[in-house]
mmCIF file of C-alpha atoms and ligand atoms in Angstrom:
data_model
loop_
_atom_site.group_PDB
_atom_site.id
_atom_site.type_symbol
_atom_site.label_atom_id
_atom_site.label_comp_id
_atom_site.label_asym_id
_atom_site.label_seq_id
_atom_site.Cartn_x
_atom_site.Cartn_y
_atom_site.Cartn_z
ATOM 1 C CA MET N 1 18.164 15.697 -7.423
ATOM 2 C CA LYS N 2 17.175 19.192 -6.137
ATOM 3 C CA VAL N 3 13.986 17.655 -4.744
ATOM 4 C CA PRO N 4 13.968 13.878 -4.284
ATOM 5 C CA PHE N 5 10.732 11.951 -4.778
ATOM 6 C CA HIS N 6 10.812 10.787 -1.158
ATOM 7 C CA ARG N 7 12.777 11.628 1.934
ATOM 8 C CA VAL N 8 12.718 9.432 5.011
ATOM 9 C CA ASP N 9 12.167 11.359 8.324
ATOM 10 C CA THR N 10 13.864 9.849 11.352
ATOM 11 C CA SER N 11 14.076 13.052 13.286
ATOM 12 C CA GLY N 12 12.290 11.817 16.401
ATOM 13 C CA ASN N 13 13.229 9.184 18.963
ATOM 14 C CA GLU N 14 14.411 6.624 16.343
ATOM 15 C CA LEU N 15 18.069 6.702 17.396
ATOM 16 C CA ARG N 16 17.395 6.650 21.136
ATOM 17 C CA TYR N 17 15.001 3.676 20.901
ATOM 18 C CA LEU N 18 17.477 1.821 18.653
ATOM 19 C CA GLN N 19 20.226 2.361 21.099
ATOM 20 C CA GLU N 20 18.020 1.005 23.974
ATOM 21 C CA VAL N 21 17.461 -2.220 21.968
ATOM 22 C CA LEU N 22 21.127 -2.581 21.084
ATOM 23 C CA GLU N 23 22.056 -2.176 24.760
ATOM 24 C CA SER N 24 19.351 -4.561 25.929
ATOM 25 C CA GLY N 25 21.136 -7.471 24.232
ATOM 26 C CA TRP N 26 17.918 -8.847 22.722
ATOM 27 C CA LEU N 27 17.689 -7.789 19.117
ATOM 28 C CA THR N 28 15.022 -10.093 17.638
ATOM 29 C CA THR N 29 11.277 -10.202 18.299
ATOM 30 C CA ALA N 30 10.368 -9.478 21.916
ATOM 31 C CA GLY N 31 9.124 -6.575 24.073
ATOM 32 C CA ARG N 32 9.542 -3.678 21.588
ATOM 33 C CA CYS N 33 7.828 -5.626 18.953
ATOM 34 C CA PHE N 34 4.830 -6.333 21.259
ATOM 35 C CA ASP N 35 4.767 -2.606 22.222
ATOM 36 C CA PHE N 36 4.733 -1.706 18.517
ATOM 37 C CA GLU N 37 1.891 -4.174 17.827
ATOM 38 C CA LYS N 38 -0.178 -2.776 20.713
ATOM 39 C CA SER N 39 0.388 0.858 19.715
ATOM 40 C CA PHE N 40 -0.355 0.149 16.115
ATOM 41 C CA ALA N 41 -3.526 -1.810 16.908
ATOM 42 C CA LYS N 42 -4.606 1.111 19.118
ATOM 43 C CA ALA N 43 -3.884 3.597 16.304
ATOM 44 C CA THR N 44 -6.068 1.709 13.870
ATOM 45 C CA GLY N 45 -8.804 0.684 16.312
ATOM 46 C CA ALA N 46 -8.077 -3.034 15.803
ATOM 47 C CA ARG N 47 -8.001 -5.680 18.509
ATOM 48 C CA PHE N 48 -4.813 -7.284 17.323
ATOM 49 C CA GLY N 49 -1.710 -6.237 15.428
ATOM 50 C CA ILE N 50 0.725 -8.868 14.228
ATOM 51 C CA ALA N 51 4.080 -7.358 13.226
ATOM 52 C CA VAL N 52 5.932 -8.918 10.343
ATOM 53 C CA ASN N 53 8.959 -8.150 8.144
ATOM 54 C CA SER N 54 6.996 -6.830 5.151
ATOM 55 C CA CYS N 55 3.505 -6.057 3.845
ATOM 56 C CA THR N 56 4.031 -8.883 1.380
ATOM 57 C CA ALA N 57 4.421 -11.255 4.353
ATOM 58 C CA ALA N 58 1.335 -9.744 5.972
ATOM 59 C CA LEU N 59 -0.730 -10.398 2.796
ATOM 60 C CA HIS N 60 0.609 -13.915 2.546
ATOM 61 C CA LEU N 61 -0.216 -14.691 6.201
ATOM 62 C CA ALA N 62 -3.709 -13.146 5.957
ATOM 63 C CA CYS N 63 -4.645 -15.016 2.780
ATOM 64 C CA GLU N 64 -3.189 -18.262 4.218
ATOM 65 C CA ALA N 65 -5.225 -17.849 7.459
ATOM 66 C CA LEU N 66 -8.413 -17.047 5.505
ATOM 67 C CA GLY N 67 -8.051 -20.283 3.586
ATOM 68 C CA VAL N 68 -6.705 -19.203 0.199
ATOM 69 C CA THR N 69 -5.139 -22.427 -1.090
ATOM 70 C CA ARG N 70 -4.367 -24.538 -4.188
ATOM 71 C CA GLY N 71 -6.919 -23.741 -6.845
ATOM 72 C CA SER N 72 -8.517 -20.722 -5.099
ATOM 73 C CA GLU N 73 -9.351 -17.765 -7.241
ATOM 74 C CA VAL N 74 -8.568 -14.359 -5.920
ATOM 75 C CA LEU N 75 -9.572 -10.930 -7.315
ATOM 76 C CA VAL N 76 -6.781 -8.307 -7.441
ATOM 77 C CA PRO N 77 -6.949 -4.864 -8.991
ATOM 78 C CA THR N 78 -4.402 -4.484 -11.867
ATOM 79 C CA LEU N 79 -3.293 -1.133 -10.527
ATOM 80 C CA THR N 80 -1.113 -2.273 -7.685
ATOM 81 C CA PHE N 81 2.337 -3.550 -6.799
ATOM 82 C CA THR N 82 3.113 -7.090 -7.627
ATOM 83 C CA SER N 83 3.044 -8.217 -4.013
ATOM 84 C CA THR N 84 -0.769 -8.141 -3.878
ATOM 85 C CA ALA N 85 -0.935 -10.764 -6.581
ATOM 86 C CA GLU N 86 2.245 -12.856 -6.019
ATOM 87 C CA ILE N 87 1.212 -14.101 -2.591
ATOM 88 C CA VAL N 88 -1.828 -15.711 -4.196
ATOM 89 C CA GLU N 89 0.591 -17.890 -6.256
ATOM 90 C CA TYR N 90 2.653 -18.671 -3.212
ATOM 91 C CA LEU N 91 -0.466 -20.426 -1.946
ATOM 92 C CA GLY N 92 -1.151 -22.165 -5.262
ATOM 93 C CA GLY N 93 -4.051 -19.865 -6.057
ATOM 94 C CA ARG N 94 -5.003 -18.195 -9.239
ATOM 95 C CA VAL N 95 -5.082 -14.388 -9.678
ATOM 96 C CA ARG N 96 -7.976 -12.699 -11.532
ATOM 97 C CA LEU N 97 -7.037 -9.145 -12.397
ATOM 98 C CA VAL N 98 -9.730 -6.482 -12.551
ATOM 99 C CA ASP N 99 -9.829 -2.878 -13.776
ATOM 100 C CA VAL N 100 -10.200 0.094 -11.412
ATOM 101 C CA ASP N 101 -12.262 3.268 -11.151
ATOM 102 C CA PRO N 102 -10.858 5.776 -13.688
ATOM 103 C CA THR N 103 -10.894 8.722 -11.368
ATOM 104 C CA THR N 104 -9.640 7.208 -8.076
ATOM 105 C CA GLY N 105 -7.684 4.211 -9.233
ATOM 106 C CA LEU N 106 -9.605 2.168 -6.698
ATOM 107 C CA LEU N 107 -11.546 -1.060 -6.808
ATOM 108 C CA THR N 108 -15.275 -0.227 -6.438
ATOM 109 C CA PRO N 109 -18.246 -2.292 -5.177
ATOM 110 C CA ALA N 110 -19.661 -2.307 -8.729
ATOM 111 C CA LEU N 111 -16.432 -3.682 -10.195
ATOM 112 C CA VAL N 112 -16.340 -6.407 -7.491
ATOM 113 C CA GLU N 113 -19.899 -7.302 -8.027
ATOM 114 C CA SER N 114 -19.570 -7.748 -11.761
ATOM 115 C CA ALA N 115 -16.288 -9.745 -11.366
ATOM 116 C CA LEU N 116 -18.015 -12.128 -8.904
ATOM 117 C CA GLU N 117 -20.950 -12.440 -11.330
ATOM 118 C CA SER N 118 -18.622 -13.470 -14.169
ATOM 119 C CA HIS N 119 -16.369 -15.651 -12.004
ATOM 120 C CA PRO N 120 -18.431 -17.245 -9.202
ATOM 121 C CA SER N 121 -15.475 -19.341 -8.089
ATOM 122 C CA ILE N 122 -13.577 -16.284 -6.749
ATOM 123 C CA SER N 123 -13.219 -16.904 -2.994
ATOM 124 C CA CYS N 124 -11.185 -13.843 -1.923
ATOM 125 C CA VAL N 125 -11.080 -10.133 -2.930
ATOM 126 C CA MET N 126 -8.057 -7.865 -2.239
ATOM 127 C CA PRO N 127 -8.933 -4.145 -2.332
ATOM 128 C CA VAL N 128 -5.928 -1.794 -2.477
ATOM 129 C CA HIS N 129 -6.440 1.658 -0.789
ATOM 130 C CA PHE N 130 -4.398 3.252 -3.551
ATOM 131 C CA ALA N 131 -2.428 6.452 -2.761
ATOM 132 C CA GLY N 132 -3.998 6.387 0.766
ATOM 133 C CA ARG N 133 -7.587 6.865 -0.265
ATOM 134 C CA PRO N 134 -9.802 4.193 1.223
ATOM 135 C CA CYS N 135 -12.028 2.021 -1.011
ATOM 136 C CA HIS N 136 -15.751 1.959 -0.179
ATOM 137 C CA MET N 137 -15.871 -1.045 2.137
ATOM 138 C CA ARG N 138 -19.266 -0.942 4.005
ATOM 139 C CA GLY N 139 -22.794 0.401 3.665
ATOM 140 C CA PRO N 140 -24.833 2.491 4.582
ATOM 141 C CA ALA N 141 -27.958 0.575 3.580
ATOM 142 C CA GLY N 142 -28.706 1.122 -0.069
ATOM 143 C CA ASP N 143 -25.073 1.767 -0.860
ATOM 144 C CA PRO N 144 -23.321 -1.535 -0.182
ATOM 145 C CA GLY N 145 -19.474 -1.523 0.065
ATOM 146 C CA ILE N 146 -17.025 -4.169 -1.095
ATOM 147 C CA VAL N 147 -17.275 -6.119 2.197
ATOM 148 C CA ASP N 148 -21.118 -6.094 2.040
ATOM 149 C CA ILE N 149 -21.055 -7.529 -1.450
ATOM 150 C CA CYS N 150 -18.453 -10.154 -0.535
ATOM 151 C CA ALA N 151 -20.093 -11.128 2.779
ATOM 152 C CA ALA N 152 -23.357 -11.827 0.958
ATOM 153 C CA ARG N 153 -21.569 -14.383 -1.169
ATOM 154 C CA GLY N 154 -19.287 -15.894 1.490
ATOM 155 C CA VAL N 155 -16.232 -14.310 -0.187
ATOM 156 C CA ALA N 156 -13.233 -13.335 2.036
ATOM 157 C CA VAL N 157 -11.701 -9.897 1.922
ATOM 158 C CA VAL N 158 -8.033 -8.934 2.626
ATOM 159 C CA GLU N 159 -7.152 -5.304 2.447
ATOM 160 C CA ASP N 160 -3.896 -4.068 1.031
ATOM 161 C CA ALA N 161 -3.404 -0.863 3.075
ATOM 162 C CA ALA N 162 0.291 -0.436 2.190
ATOM 163 C CA HIS N 163 -0.554 3.179 1.285
ATOM 164 C CA ALA N 164 -3.276 3.843 3.815
ATOM 165 C CA PHE N 165 -1.836 4.503 7.246
ATOM 166 C CA PRO N 166 -3.295 6.493 8.802
ATOM 167 C CA ALA N 167 -6.622 6.778 6.883
ATOM 168 C CA ARG N 168 -10.269 6.653 7.767
ATOM 169 C CA HIS N 169 -13.349 5.157 6.165
ATOM 170 C CA ALA N 170 -16.305 7.402 5.408
ATOM 171 C CA ASP N 171 -17.964 6.517 8.791
ATOM 172 C CA GLY N 172 -14.898 7.804 10.628
ATOM 173 C CA SER N 173 -13.430 4.466 11.653
ATOM 174 C CA MET N 174 -9.804 3.765 10.846
ATOM 175 C CA VAL N 175 -8.511 1.653 7.984
ATOM 176 C CA GLY N 176 -7.299 -1.464 9.829
ATOM 177 C CA SER N 177 -10.352 -1.644 12.104
ATOM 178 C CA ALA N 178 -12.904 -4.391 11.683
ATOM 179 C CA ILE N 179 -15.224 -2.022 9.772
ATOM 180 C CA GLY N 180 -13.025 -2.739 6.735
ATOM 181 C CA SER N 181 -12.461 -6.469 6.648
ATOM 182 C CA ALA N 182 -11.209 -9.531 8.549
ATOM 183 C CA ALA N 183 -7.495 -8.636 7.902
ATOM 184 C CA THR N 184 -5.813 -5.470 6.810
ATOM 185 C CA CYS N 185 -2.132 -5.352 5.779
ATOM 186 C CA PHE N 186 0.241 -2.348 6.154
ATOM 187 C CA SER N 187 3.748 -1.664 4.844
ATOM 188 C CA PHE N 188 6.662 -0.036 6.620
ATOM 189 C CA TYR N 189 8.943 -0.132 3.525
ATOM 190 C CA ALA N 190 11.344 2.802 3.329
ATOM 191 C CA ASN N 191 9.136 5.091 1.182
ATOM 192 C CA LYS N 192 5.813 4.429 2.893
ATOM 193 C CA THR N 193 4.065 6.845 5.309
ATOM 194 C CA ILE N 194 5.883 5.254 8.300
ATOM 195 C CA THR N 195 8.893 3.020 7.969
ATOM 196 C CA THR N 196 10.983 0.465 9.915
ATOM 197 C CA GLY N 197 13.365 0.083 6.873
ATOM 198 C CA GLU N 198 11.531 -3.122 5.971
ATOM 199 C CA GLY N 199 8.436 -4.149 7.892
ATOM 200 C CA GLY N 200 4.714 -4.725 7.915
ATOM 201 C CA MET N 201 1.715 -5.265 10.124
ATOM 202 C CA VAL N 202 -1.555 -7.148 9.843
ATOM 203 C CA THR N 203 -4.504 -6.074 11.918
ATOM 204 C CA THR N 204 -7.593 -8.058 12.799
ATOM 205 C CA ASP N 205 -10.343 -8.324 15.372
ATOM 206 C CA ASP N 206 -10.588 -12.113 14.950
ATOM 207 C CA GLU N 207 -8.766 -13.914 17.724
ATOM 208 C CA GLU N 208 -8.432 -17.231 15.832
ATOM 209 C CA LEU N 209 -7.102 -15.534 12.754
ATOM 210 C CA ALA N 210 -4.679 -13.549 14.870
ATOM 211 C CA GLU N 211 -3.427 -16.752 16.474
ATOM 212 C CA ARG N 212 -2.968 -18.525 13.186
ATOM 213 C CA MET N 213 -1.047 -15.636 11.697
ATOM 214 C CA ARG N 214 1.125 -15.183 14.817
ATOM 215 C CA ARG N 215 2.093 -18.829 14.733
ATOM 216 C CA MET N 216 2.668 -18.954 10.938
ATOM 217 C CA ARG N 217 4.865 -15.932 10.978
ATOM 218 C CA LEU N 218 7.452 -17.909 13.017
ATOM 219 C CA HIS N 219 7.744 -21.431 11.468
ATOM 220 C CA GLY N 220 4.481 -22.695 12.909
ATOM 221 C CA ILE N 221 6.117 -22.953 16.323
ATOM 222 C CA ASP N 222 3.601 -23.168 19.217
ATOM 223 C CA ARG N 223 5.822 -21.501 21.781
ATOM 224 C CA PRO N 224 8.242 -19.004 20.350
ATOM 225 C CA ALA N 225 11.654 -18.435 21.917
ATOM 226 C CA TRP N 226 10.704 -15.165 23.582
ATOM 227 C CA ASP N 227 7.844 -16.925 25.330
ATOM 228 C CA ARG N 228 10.013 -19.776 26.495
ATOM 229 C CA HIS N 229 12.658 -17.315 27.571
ATOM 230 C CA ARG N 230 10.154 -15.338 29.590
ATOM 231 C CA ARG N 231 8.770 -18.400 31.390
ATOM 232 C CA GLY N 232 12.084 -20.070 32.041
ATOM 233 C CA GLY N 233 12.011 -23.685 33.157
ATOM 234 C CA THR N 234 11.782 -26.145 30.361
ATOM 235 C CA SER N 235 12.766 -23.467 27.885
ATOM 236 C CA TRP N 236 13.905 -25.814 25.157
ATOM 237 C CA GLU N 237 10.491 -27.482 24.741
ATOM 238 C CA TYR N 238 8.352 -26.512 21.795
ATOM 239 C CA ASP N 239 6.233 -28.058 19.082
ATOM 240 C CA VAL N 240 5.917 -27.320 15.365
ATOM 241 C CA VAL N 241 2.206 -27.487 14.493
ATOM 242 C CA ALA N 242 2.383 -26.360 10.845
ATOM 243 C CA ALA N 243 4.930 -25.624 8.129
ATOM 244 C CA GLY N 244 5.151 -21.943 8.753
ATOM 245 C CA PHE N 245 7.203 -19.023 7.511
ATOM 246 C CA LYS N 246 10.035 -16.760 8.752
ATOM 247 C CA TYR N 247 8.231 -13.429 8.820
ATOM 248 C CA ASN N 248 8.815 -12.060 12.344
ATOM 249 C CA LEU N 249 9.858 -8.372 12.874
ATOM 250 C CA SER N 250 13.014 -7.660 14.871
ATOM 251 C CA ASP N 251 12.939 -5.455 17.966
ATOM 252 C CA LEU N 252 15.457 -3.249 16.175
ATOM 253 C CA ALA N 253 12.884 -2.517 13.465
ATOM 254 C CA ALA N 254 10.041 -2.203 15.997
ATOM 255 C CA ALA N 255 12.051 0.448 17.914
ATOM 256 C CA VAL N 256 12.167 2.574 14.752
ATOM 257 C CA GLY N 257 8.467 1.930 14.229
ATOM 258 C CA LEU N 258 7.515 3.076 17.681
ATOM 259 C CA ALA N 259 9.395 6.343 17.142
ATOM 260 C CA GLN N 260 7.672 6.812 13.728
ATOM 261 C CA LEU N 261 4.243 6.173 15.276
ATOM 262 C CA GLU N 262 4.798 9.052 17.713
ATOM 263 C CA ARG N 263 4.677 11.549 14.798
ATOM 264 C CA VAL N 264 2.125 9.842 12.586
ATOM 265 C CA GLU N 265 -0.732 12.263 12.863
ATOM 266 C CA GLU N 266 1.344 15.479 12.526
ATOM 267 C CA SER N 267 3.088 13.896 9.511
ATOM 268 C CA ARG N 268 -0.259 13.079 7.951
ATOM 269 C CA GLU N 269 -1.516 16.611 8.488
ATOM 270 C CA ALA N 270 1.665 18.000 6.870
ATOM 271 C CA ARG N 271 1.142 15.810 3.788
ATOM 272 C CA ALA N 272 -2.547 16.792 3.641
ATOM 273 C CA ARG N 273 -1.569 20.483 3.767
ATOM 274 C CA LEU N 274 0.928 19.937 0.958
ATOM 275 C CA ALA N 275 -1.743 18.190 -1.152
ATOM 276 C CA ASP N 276 -4.056 21.221 -0.648
ATOM 277 C CA ARG N 277 -1.224 23.573 -1.698
ATOM 278 C CA TYR N 278 -0.522 21.520 -4.832
ATOM 279 C CA ARG N 279 -4.189 21.718 -5.719
ATOM 280 C CA ASP N 280 -4.271 25.508 -5.271
ATOM 281 C CA ARG N 281 -0.995 26.182 -6.972
ATOM 282 C CA LEU N 282 -1.616 23.890 -9.936
ATOM 283 C CA ALA N 283 -5.296 24.844 -10.456
ATOM 284 C CA PRO N 284 -4.395 27.176 -13.412
ATOM 285 C CA LEU N 285 -3.117 24.100 -15.242
ATOM 286 C CA ASP N 286 -6.517 22.505 -15.121
ATOM 287 C CA SER N 287 -6.708 21.952 -18.853
ATOM 288 C CA THR N 288 -3.399 20.054 -18.710
ATOM 289 C CA PHE N 289 -3.769 18.120 -15.406
ATOM 290 C CA ARG N 290 -6.426 16.294 -13.557
ATOM 291 C CA LEU N 291 -5.520 16.523 -9.890
ATOM 292 C CA PRO N 292 -6.362 13.925 -7.250
ATOM 293 C CA LEU N 293 -9.715 14.326 -5.455
ATOM 294 C CA GLY N 294 -9.642 14.843 -1.712
ATOM 295 C CA THR N 295 -12.109 12.975 0.415
ATOM 296 C CA ASP N 296 -15.242 14.466 2.003
ATOM 297 C CA VAL N 297 -13.306 14.986 5.186
ATOM 298 C CA GLU N 298 -9.617 15.500 4.579
ATOM 299 C CA SER N 299 -8.533 13.379 7.550
ATOM 300 C CA HIS N 300 -9.904 10.343 5.664
ATOM 301 C CA HIS N 301 -6.985 10.330 3.198
ATOM 302 C CA ALA N 302 -3.495 9.149 4.231
ATOM 303 C CA TRP N 303 -1.885 11.059 1.302
ATOM 304 C CA HIS N 304 0.816 8.598 0.716
ATOM 305 C CA LEU N 305 0.943 9.704 -2.961
ATOM 306 C CA PHE N 306 -0.172 12.862 -4.786
ATOM 307 C CA VAL N 307 -0.789 11.593 -8.320
ATOM 308 C CA ALA N 308 -1.427 14.266 -10.941
ATOM 309 C CA HIS N 309 -2.671 13.117 -14.294
ATOM 310 C CA LEU N 310 -1.817 14.576 -17.672
ATOM 311 C CA ARG N 311 -5.075 14.846 -19.586
ATOM 312 C CA LYS N 312 -5.217 13.046 -22.868
ATOM 313 C CA SER N 313 -6.421 16.282 -24.454
ATOM 314 C CA SER N 314 -3.206 18.040 -23.336
ATOM 315 C CA GLY N 315 -1.369 16.081 -26.017
ATOM 316 C CA ILE N 316 1.689 15.785 -23.654
ATOM 317 C CA ASP N 317 3.433 12.505 -23.512
ATOM 318 C CA ARG N 318 3.948 11.311 -19.934
ATOM 319 C CA SER N 319 7.428 9.918 -20.457
ATOM 320 C CA ARG N 320 8.571 13.078 -22.058
ATOM 321 C CA PHE N 321 7.075 15.125 -19.207
ATOM 322 C CA ILE N 322 8.911 13.012 -16.622
ATOM 323 C CA GLU N 323 12.150 13.449 -18.594
ATOM 324 C CA ALA N 324 11.563 17.280 -18.443
ATOM 325 C CA MET N 325 11.088 17.024 -14.672
ATOM 326 C CA THR N 326 14.205 14.966 -14.269
ATOM 327 C CA GLU N 327 16.157 17.542 -16.271
ATOM 328 C CA ARG N 328 14.978 20.032 -13.685
ATOM 329 C CA GLU N 329 16.135 17.755 -10.889
ATOM 330 C CA ILE N 330 12.682 16.919 -9.526
ATOM 331 C CA GLY N 331 12.105 13.349 -8.461
ATOM 332 C CA THR N 332 8.968 11.715 -9.925
ATOM 333 C CA SER N 333 7.967 8.146 -10.148
ATOM 334 C CA VAL N 334 5.287 6.092 -11.862
ATOM 335 C CA HIS N 335 2.674 4.363 -9.656
ATOM 336 C CA TYR N 336 2.129 1.855 -11.043
ATOM 337 C CA LYS N 337 2.737 0.131 -14.288
ATOM 338 C CA PRO N 338 -0.380 -2.041 -14.047
ATOM 339 C CA LEU N 339 0.100 -5.724 -13.494
ATOM 340 C CA HIS N 340 -1.514 -6.760 -16.834
ATOM 341 C CA ARG N 341 1.458 -5.002 -18.452
ATOM 342 C CA MET N 342 3.993 -7.240 -16.681
ATOM 343 C CA SER N 343 5.038 -10.338 -18.589
ATOM 344 C CA HIS N 344 4.248 -12.804 -15.875
ATOM 345 C CA TRP N 345 0.767 -11.431 -15.088
ATOM 346 C CA SER N 346 -0.134 -10.866 -18.714
ATOM 347 C CA ARG N 347 0.635 -14.575 -19.339
ATOM 348 C CA SER N 348 -1.518 -15.590 -16.409
ATOM 349 C CA CYS N 349 -4.393 -13.329 -17.638
ATOM 350 C CA LEU N 350 -4.215 -14.790 -21.151
ATOM 351 C CA ASP N 351 -3.893 -18.344 -19.936
ATOM 352 C CA ASP N 352 -7.541 -18.797 -19.051
ATOM 353 C CA GLY N 353 -8.422 -21.414 -21.534
ATOM 354 C CA GLY N 354 -9.701 -21.289 -25.061
ATOM 355 C CA HIS N 355 -9.725 -17.532 -25.624
ATOM 356 C CA GLU N 356 -8.473 -15.966 -28.834
ATOM 357 C CA PRO N 357 -5.336 -13.958 -28.417
ATOM 358 C CA ARG N 358 -6.482 -10.515 -27.294
ATOM 359 C CA ASP N 359 -5.204 -7.096 -26.361
ATOM 360 C CA LEU N 360 -5.153 -6.795 -22.602
ATOM 361 C CA ARG N 361 -5.068 -2.993 -22.883
ATOM 362 C CA GLU N 362 -8.571 -3.036 -24.037
ATOM 363 C CA GLU N 363 -9.580 -5.148 -21.024
ATOM 364 C CA PHE N 364 -8.248 -2.686 -18.521
ATOM 365 C CA PRO N 365 -9.007 0.760 -20.059
ATOM 366 C CA ALA N 366 -9.124 2.738 -16.765
ATOM 367 C CA ALA N 367 -5.771 1.363 -15.448
ATOM 368 C CA GLU N 368 -4.298 1.973 -18.908
ATOM 369 C CA ALA N 369 -5.412 5.637 -18.868
ATOM 370 C CA TRP N 370 -4.120 5.933 -15.319
ATOM 371 C CA TYR N 371 -0.742 4.583 -16.281
ATOM 372 C CA GLU N 372 -0.441 6.621 -19.455
ATOM 373 C CA GLY N 373 -1.057 9.926 -17.639
ATOM 374 C CA CYS N 374 0.118 9.514 -14.102
ATOM 375 C CA VAL N 375 2.733 11.887 -12.650
ATOM 376 C CA PRO N 376 3.153 11.384 -8.878
ATOM 377 C CA LEU N 377 4.728 14.476 -7.316
ATOM 378 C CA PRO N 378 7.001 14.551 -4.258
ATOM 379 C CA LEU N 379 4.941 14.688 -1.027
ATOM 380 C CA TYR N 380 6.510 14.350 2.411
ATOM 381 C CA PRO N 381 6.465 16.325 5.625
ATOM 382 C CA SER N 382 10.081 17.533 5.521
ATOM 383 C CA MET N 383 9.468 19.295 2.155
ATOM 384 C CA LYS N 384 10.579 22.909 2.508
ATOM 385 C CA ASP N 385 8.649 25.815 0.964
ATOM 386 C CA SER N 386 11.522 26.359 -1.453
ATOM 387 C CA GLU N 387 11.298 22.703 -2.503
ATOM 388 C CA PHE N 388 7.578 22.944 -2.997
ATOM 389 C CA ASP N 389 8.065 26.040 -5.147
ATOM 390 C CA ALA N 390 10.794 24.275 -7.113
ATOM 391 C CA VAL N 391 8.497 21.347 -7.900
ATOM 392 C CA CYS N 392 5.614 23.655 -9.007
ATOM 393 C CA ALA N 393 7.907 25.818 -11.132
ATOM 394 C CA ALA N 394 9.335 22.643 -12.761
ATOM 395 C CA VAL N 395 5.807 21.451 -13.482
ATOM 396 C CA GLU N 396 4.966 24.739 -15.192
ATOM 397 C CA GLU N 397 8.214 24.831 -17.183
ATOM 398 C CA SER N 398 7.932 21.164 -18.184
ATOM 399 C CA VAL N 399 4.426 21.677 -19.470
ATOM 400 C CA HIS N 400 5.761 24.562 -21.597
ATOM 401 C CA ALA N 401 8.752 22.523 -22.756
ATOM 402 C CA CYS N 402 6.640 19.555 -23.762
ATOM 403 C CA ARG N 403 4.312 21.783 -25.837
ATOM 404 C CA GLN N 404 7.252 22.785 -28.050
ATOM 405 C CA PRO N 405 7.552 20.648 -31.107
ATOM 406 C CA VAL N 406 10.164 18.013 -30.839
ATOM 407 C CA ARG N 407 13.274 19.061 -32.784
ATOM 408 C CA ARG N 408 14.379 16.483 -35.310
ATOM 409 C CA PRO N 409 17.994 16.242 -36.456
HETATM 410 C C1 PLP P 501 4.751 -1.272 -0.983
HETATM 411 C C2 PLP P 501 3.552 -2.048 -1.360
HETATM 412 C C3 PLP P 501 3.425 -3.446 -1.060
HETATM 413 C C4 PLP P 501 4.546 -4.224 -0.467
HETATM 414 O O1 PLP P 501 5.047 -3.750 0.772
HETATM 415 P P1 PLP P 501 6.417 -4.489 1.365
HETATM 416 O O2 PLP P 501 6.399 -3.997 2.768
HETATM 417 O O3 PLP P 501 7.561 -3.952 0.543
HETATM 418 O O4 PLP P 501 6.242 -5.917 1.217
HETATM 419 C C5 PLP P 501 2.231 -4.030 -1.282
HETATM 420 N N1 PLP P 501 1.197 -3.398 -1.880
HETATM 421 C C6 PLP P 501 1.334 -2.136 -2.262
HETATM 422 C C7 PLP P 501 0.171 -1.482 -2.908
HETATM 423 C C8 PLP P 501 2.495 -1.380 -2.041
HETATM 424 O O5 PLP P 501 2.613 -0.144 -2.456
#
């Protein structure tokens, strides 16, 4: 690939901090992890950060702590990665998929309200801040957000913020702060805005919730090894107070995370500048592409993804377009094939008792349109001018190539 879809940036203190951990002789969860939790909580304005080994683990812990259990119904947008939904089934709950807003790909208060009307047994809602653009979570008065609607009905909210670090809500507070919801989950997977290789974080302001998640991330043990180690004395003594999980983050991973955090704001600004440049440069292709909206204030968007959309009226087939881009050695990707198109989730959608067989594509028209047209373009701070130009030239050429009639043998 001339321009890969993503390139990891470890140009800061990553190596130095890793070496310090290696030399310290304590590789698993301890001081570096707690430093990372504190710094991350500070960066999002949350009281507590609980570091875990993936965002999937964070989502699982948050839903468990908020009481999702056997028989619970949980609302999940169909335009997301399978993690958001699968953890509901870990807990014995049932996933209700819902369509998204056609322009932003986000869950909206209106969509949540109508889903809660039709399915009053839903006890938890999981908004996904897709591409790094935050969902509308809270007021002002007269314009209730997802949390306002859920709070009025006693429904819990867990945010999937795997794409949204760092991002801000419309009132200026960070995604991850308590303005959003009780628990917000972040991903440090290799292609996310910051990475620890594999890793995740859940933020909350609720002390009891934090304590439950902290305990459950390490086997339900009341006094973890690092604590016993620190206090000395009867260091072997501990109790298991619940059947927990093995979700803790190592100090090795946290060391990388701390180095990544140091550059997080400059890296967000670099992505936002690239997003602006794409919008300027591709504006002449307006009849072919719909480009992603910014937010009122640009600093509100994390710009994890820049998803251009082929307009239906362009007559260009998305798969053919991606082939043309690949021929020109430009990395693209599809975010996402909606969950209702996956065999497991489609079965679970259809298995709701007594309905005639039906076409799920008609049930999720916005996510379908999103999927059919989406062309995410490379967007990362280390992108050079020459690479940016190569992507834009390839887009122009590919549009041209796809307009040619297909030659048949
Ligand atoms: C990447 C991603 C996840 C999962 O993150 P992991 O850290 O790999 O578990 C969950 N939700 C969304 C929307 C994602 O993009």
